[in-house]
Amino acid sequence: MQSRTSAPHTTGRPRSATADAAILEATRAALVELGWSKLTLGDVATRAGVAKTTLYRRWAGKNELVVDAVAELFDELELPDRGSLAADIEGVVLQFAAILSRPEAKTALMAVVAESTRDEPLRERIRTSIVDRQKCLVLEGRARAQLRGELPPEADPVTAARTADLIFDVVAGAVVHRTLVSAEPVDTDWTRSFTRLLLNGLTASATA
């Protein structure tokens, strides 16, 4: 699946998509084998079969490289059309949890989030490269549900944007915490209960 946003424009010689793909794949492999602390840009360049200068022209450091390698994993997310809003949510939550369960995603995401607490440019890169690119799934799902008559239309674009942000935060926060912090499974039963709570609010727990 292609990136949801185009790559930043650079001057000079055009970047090689093949080299980019090899570097990002090598980064994920190195994360699994070496872990965050031992991963170096030199090792990634060797694994990818490119010169160090090729890598350094593209990424300023390890943090930025790892964020982009993880972002490529999350670009695999798609919102399935399963006939109802609840079923669509369940489908994308299960996909998201499956990606988070991969060793390279576990290692990389926890590491860059920890680093970003003291690195504002890195935090911004996470927002633009991962978070903002996935919020389109919320917009897509809401628009589809509105066409089905499952959700009312929102006339105020500011309110609509805030609602989309809140929905994304709730879904992403719950699944990340469940998978990476609590280390509990995101299975069909949990996903169905979570979706019921998301759609119906706290009253859902009384009828579950």
Short mmCIF file of C-alpha atoms in Angstrom, two decimals:
data_model
loop_
_atom_site.label_atom_id
_atom_site.label_comp_id
_atom_site.label_asym_id
_atom_site.label_seq_id
_atom_site.Cartn_x
_atom_site.Cartn_y
_atom_site.Cartn_z
CA MET A 1 0.00 0.00 0.00
CA GLN A 2 1.42 3.38 -0.95
CA SER A 3 2.03 6.13 1.58
CA ARG A 4 -1.02 8.26 2.37
CA THR A 5 1.05 11.39 1.87
CA SER A 6 3.71 12.11 -0.70
CA ALA A 7 7.34 12.14 0.35
CA PRO A 8 8.85 15.56 1.08
CA HIS A 9 10.26 17.28 -1.99
CA THR A 10 14.02 17.38 -2.13
CA THR A 11 16.36 19.18 -4.46
CA GLY A 12 19.20 17.62 -6.39
CA ARG A 13 19.32 14.09 -7.69
CA PRO A 14 15.98 12.25 -7.42
CA ARG A 15 15.74 9.70 -4.63
CA SER A 16 15.63 6.04 -5.53
CA ALA A 17 12.43 4.36 -4.35
CA THR A 18 14.24 1.02 -4.46
CA ALA A 19 16.98 2.29 -2.16
CA ASP A 20 14.44 3.82 0.21
CA ALA A 21 12.51 0.55 0.44
CA ALA A 22 15.70 -1.44 1.05
CA ILE A 23 16.84 0.93 3.79
CA LEU A 24 13.51 0.87 5.62
CA GLU A 25 13.30 -2.92 5.39
CA ALA A 26 16.88 -3.21 6.67
CA THR A 27 16.03 -0.90 9.55
CA ARG A 28 13.16 -3.11 10.65
CA ALA A 29 15.31 -6.23 10.37
CA ALA A 30 18.07 -4.62 12.43
CA LEU A 31 15.57 -3.61 15.10
CA VAL A 32 14.43 -7.21 15.49
CA GLU A 33 17.96 -8.62 15.59
CA LEU A 34 19.86 -5.89 17.47
CA GLY A 35 17.25 -3.87 19.32
CA TRP A 36 17.04 -0.09 19.55
CA SER A 37 20.22 0.57 21.52
CA LYS A 38 22.57 -1.37 19.23
CA LEU A 39 21.09 -0.28 15.92
CA THR A 40 23.37 2.05 13.94
CA LEU A 41 22.97 3.78 10.61
CA GLY A 42 26.15 2.09 9.43
CA ASP A 43 24.71 -1.35 10.11
CA VAL A 44 21.51 -0.43 8.29
CA ALA A 45 23.46 0.79 5.26
CA THR A 46 25.40 -2.49 5.13
CA ARG A 47 22.21 -4.56 5.37
CA ALA A 48 20.51 -2.48 2.68
CA GLY A 49 23.49 -2.70 0.35
CA VAL A 50 23.85 1.06 0.02
CA ALA A 51 26.64 3.51 0.81
CA LYS A 52 26.48 5.30 4.14
CA THR A 53 26.31 8.59 2.27
CA THR A 54 23.13 7.41 0.54
CA LEU A 55 21.49 6.85 3.92
CA TYR A 56 22.80 10.04 5.51
CA ARG A 57 21.44 12.11 2.62
CA ARG A 58 17.96 10.82 3.42
CA TRP A 59 17.83 10.74 7.23
CA ALA A 60 19.51 13.00 9.75
CA GLY A 61 19.77 10.29 12.39
CA LYS A 62 18.49 7.05 13.85
CA ASN A 63 15.33 8.53 15.33
CA GLU A 64 14.05 9.86 12.02
CA LEU A 65 14.96 6.66 10.20
CA VAL A 66 13.14 4.44 12.67
CA VAL A 67 10.01 6.63 12.61
CA ASP A 68 9.84 6.32 8.82
CA ALA A 69 10.42 2.57 8.98
CA VAL A 70 7.52 2.20 11.42
CA ALA A 71 5.32 4.59 9.41
CA GLU A 72 5.65 2.29 6.44
CA LEU A 73 4.21 -0.56 8.53
CA PHE A 74 1.20 1.51 9.55
CA ASP A 75 0.58 2.49 5.94
CA GLU A 76 -0.57 -1.11 5.50
CA LEU A 77 -3.69 -0.29 7.52
CA GLU A 78 -6.90 -0.20 5.51
CA LEU A 79 -10.48 0.36 6.60
CA PRO A 80 -12.44 -2.71 5.50
CA ASP A 81 -15.99 -2.36 4.25
CA ARG A 82 -17.73 -5.01 6.33
CA GLY A 83 -21.24 -3.62 6.01
CA SER A 84 -21.59 -1.68 9.27
CA LEU A 85 -19.67 0.88 11.30
CA ALA A 86 -19.17 -1.57 14.18
CA ALA A 87 -17.81 -4.27 11.90
CA ASP A 88 -15.54 -1.78 10.12
CA ILE A 89 -14.09 -0.61 13.44
CA GLU A 90 -13.51 -4.18 14.58
CA GLY A 91 -11.68 -4.93 11.34
CA VAL A 92 -9.29 -2.00 11.52
CA VAL A 93 -8.62 -2.50 15.26
CA LEU A 94 -7.61 -6.11 14.64
CA GLN A 95 -5.31 -4.99 11.81
CA PHE A 96 -3.75 -2.32 14.00
CA ALA A 97 -3.14 -4.77 16.83
CA ALA A 98 -1.57 -7.26 14.42
CA ILE A 99 0.92 -4.62 13.25
CA LEU A 100 1.74 -3.62 16.82
CA SER A 101 2.42 -7.26 17.71
CA ARG A 102 5.29 -7.46 15.22
CA PRO A 103 8.69 -7.43 16.96
CA GLU A 104 9.99 -4.52 14.89
CA ALA A 105 6.90 -2.41 15.64
CA LYS A 106 7.06 -3.15 19.36
CA THR A 107 10.73 -2.23 19.61
CA ALA A 108 10.60 0.83 17.41
CA LEU A 109 7.39 2.47 18.55
CA MET A 110 8.12 2.27 22.27
CA ALA A 111 11.66 3.55 21.69
CA VAL A 112 10.80 6.55 19.54
CA VAL A 113 7.90 7.54 21.79
CA ALA A 114 10.26 7.50 24.78
CA GLU A 115 12.84 9.56 22.87
CA SER A 116 10.19 12.03 21.74
CA THR A 117 9.41 13.05 25.31
CA ARG A 118 12.60 15.14 25.24
CA ASP A 119 12.84 15.79 21.50
CA GLU A 120 10.16 18.08 20.06
CA PRO A 121 11.26 17.69 16.39
CA LEU A 122 11.02 13.92 16.77
CA ARG A 123 7.57 14.26 18.33
CA GLU A 124 6.50 16.35 15.35
CA ARG A 125 7.87 13.75 12.94
CA ILE A 126 5.85 11.05 14.68
CA ARG A 127 2.75 13.20 14.33
CA THR A 128 3.24 13.93 10.64
CA SER A 129 4.65 10.57 9.54
CA ILE A 130 2.43 8.22 11.56
CA VAL A 131 -0.47 9.89 13.37
CA ASP A 132 -1.69 12.34 10.74
CA ARG A 133 -1.36 9.77 7.97
CA GLN A 134 -3.66 7.36 9.82
CA LYS A 135 -6.32 9.86 10.82
CA CYS A 136 -7.66 9.63 7.28
CA LEU A 137 -9.04 6.21 8.24
CA VAL A 138 -11.27 7.91 10.82
CA LEU A 139 -12.51 10.39 8.23
CA GLU A 140 -13.11 7.59 5.74
CA GLY A 141 -14.99 5.47 8.25
CA ARG A 142 -17.16 8.33 9.43
CA ALA A 143 -18.04 9.37 5.88
CA ARG A 144 -18.99 5.79 5.03
CA ALA A 145 -21.15 5.50 8.16
CA GLN A 146 -22.88 8.78 7.30
CA LEU A 147 -23.72 7.48 3.82
CA ARG A 148 -25.22 4.36 5.43
CA GLY A 149 -27.27 6.54 7.78
CA GLU A 150 -25.46 5.20 10.86
CA LEU A 151 -24.06 8.61 11.84
CA PRO A 152 -25.50 12.11 11.37
CA PRO A 153 -23.63 14.54 9.12
CA GLU A 154 -21.54 17.24 10.80
CA ALA A 155 -22.00 20.66 9.25
CA ASP A 156 -19.27 22.42 11.23
CA PRO A 157 -15.84 21.42 9.85
CA VAL A 158 -14.07 22.51 13.05
CA THR A 159 -16.26 20.27 15.18
CA ALA A 160 -15.85 17.45 12.67
CA ALA A 161 -12.06 17.72 12.82
CA ARG A 162 -12.06 17.73 16.62
CA THR A 163 -14.30 14.68 16.68
CA ALA A 164 -12.00 12.85 14.27
CA ASP A 165 -9.00 13.66 16.48
CA LEU A 166 -10.82 12.38 19.57
CA ILE A 167 -11.90 9.15 17.88
CA PHE A 168 -8.36 8.50 16.70
CA ASP A 169 -6.92 9.18 20.16
CA VAL A 170 -9.39 6.82 21.82
CA VAL A 171 -8.84 3.96 19.37
CA ALA A 172 -5.06 4.31 19.07
CA GLY A 173 -4.58 4.88 22.78
CA ALA A 174 -6.64 1.85 23.79
CA VAL A 175 -5.02 -0.54 21.32
CA VAL A 176 -1.45 0.65 22.00
CA HIS A 177 -1.96 0.38 25.74
CA ARG A 178 -3.57 -3.05 25.50
CA THR A 179 -0.90 -4.42 23.17
CA LEU A 180 2.33 -2.75 24.26
CA VAL A 181 1.79 -1.70 27.87
CA SER A 182 -0.53 -4.34 29.30
CA ALA A 183 0.73 -7.01 26.88
CA GLU A 184 -2.77 -8.45 26.65
CA PRO A 185 -4.29 -9.91 23.48
CA VAL A 186 -6.48 -7.85 21.20
CA ASP A 187 -8.72 -10.70 20.17
CA THR A 188 -12.21 -10.82 18.70
CA ASP A 189 -13.98 -10.70 22.07
CA TRP A 190 -11.97 -7.72 23.35
CA THR A 191 -12.37 -5.90 20.04
CA ARG A 192 -16.13 -6.41 20.02
CA SER A 193 -16.44 -5.14 23.61
CA PHE A 194 -14.22 -2.15 22.87
CA THR A 195 -16.24 -1.27 19.76
CA ARG A 196 -19.50 -1.48 21.70
CA LEU A 197 -18.09 0.87 24.32
CA LEU A 198 -16.79 3.26 21.67
CA LEU A 199 -20.14 3.46 19.87
CA ASN A 200 -22.48 3.44 22.87
CA GLY A 201 -20.47 4.99 25.67
CA LEU A 202 -20.34 3.86 29.28
CA THR A 203 -23.91 2.58 29.17
CA ALA A 204 -22.64 -0.26 26.96
CA SER A 205 -20.93 -1.88 29.94
CA ALA A 206 -24.26 -2.30 31.70
CA THR A 207 -25.74 -4.26 28.80
CA ALA A 208 -22.69 -6.30 27.81
#
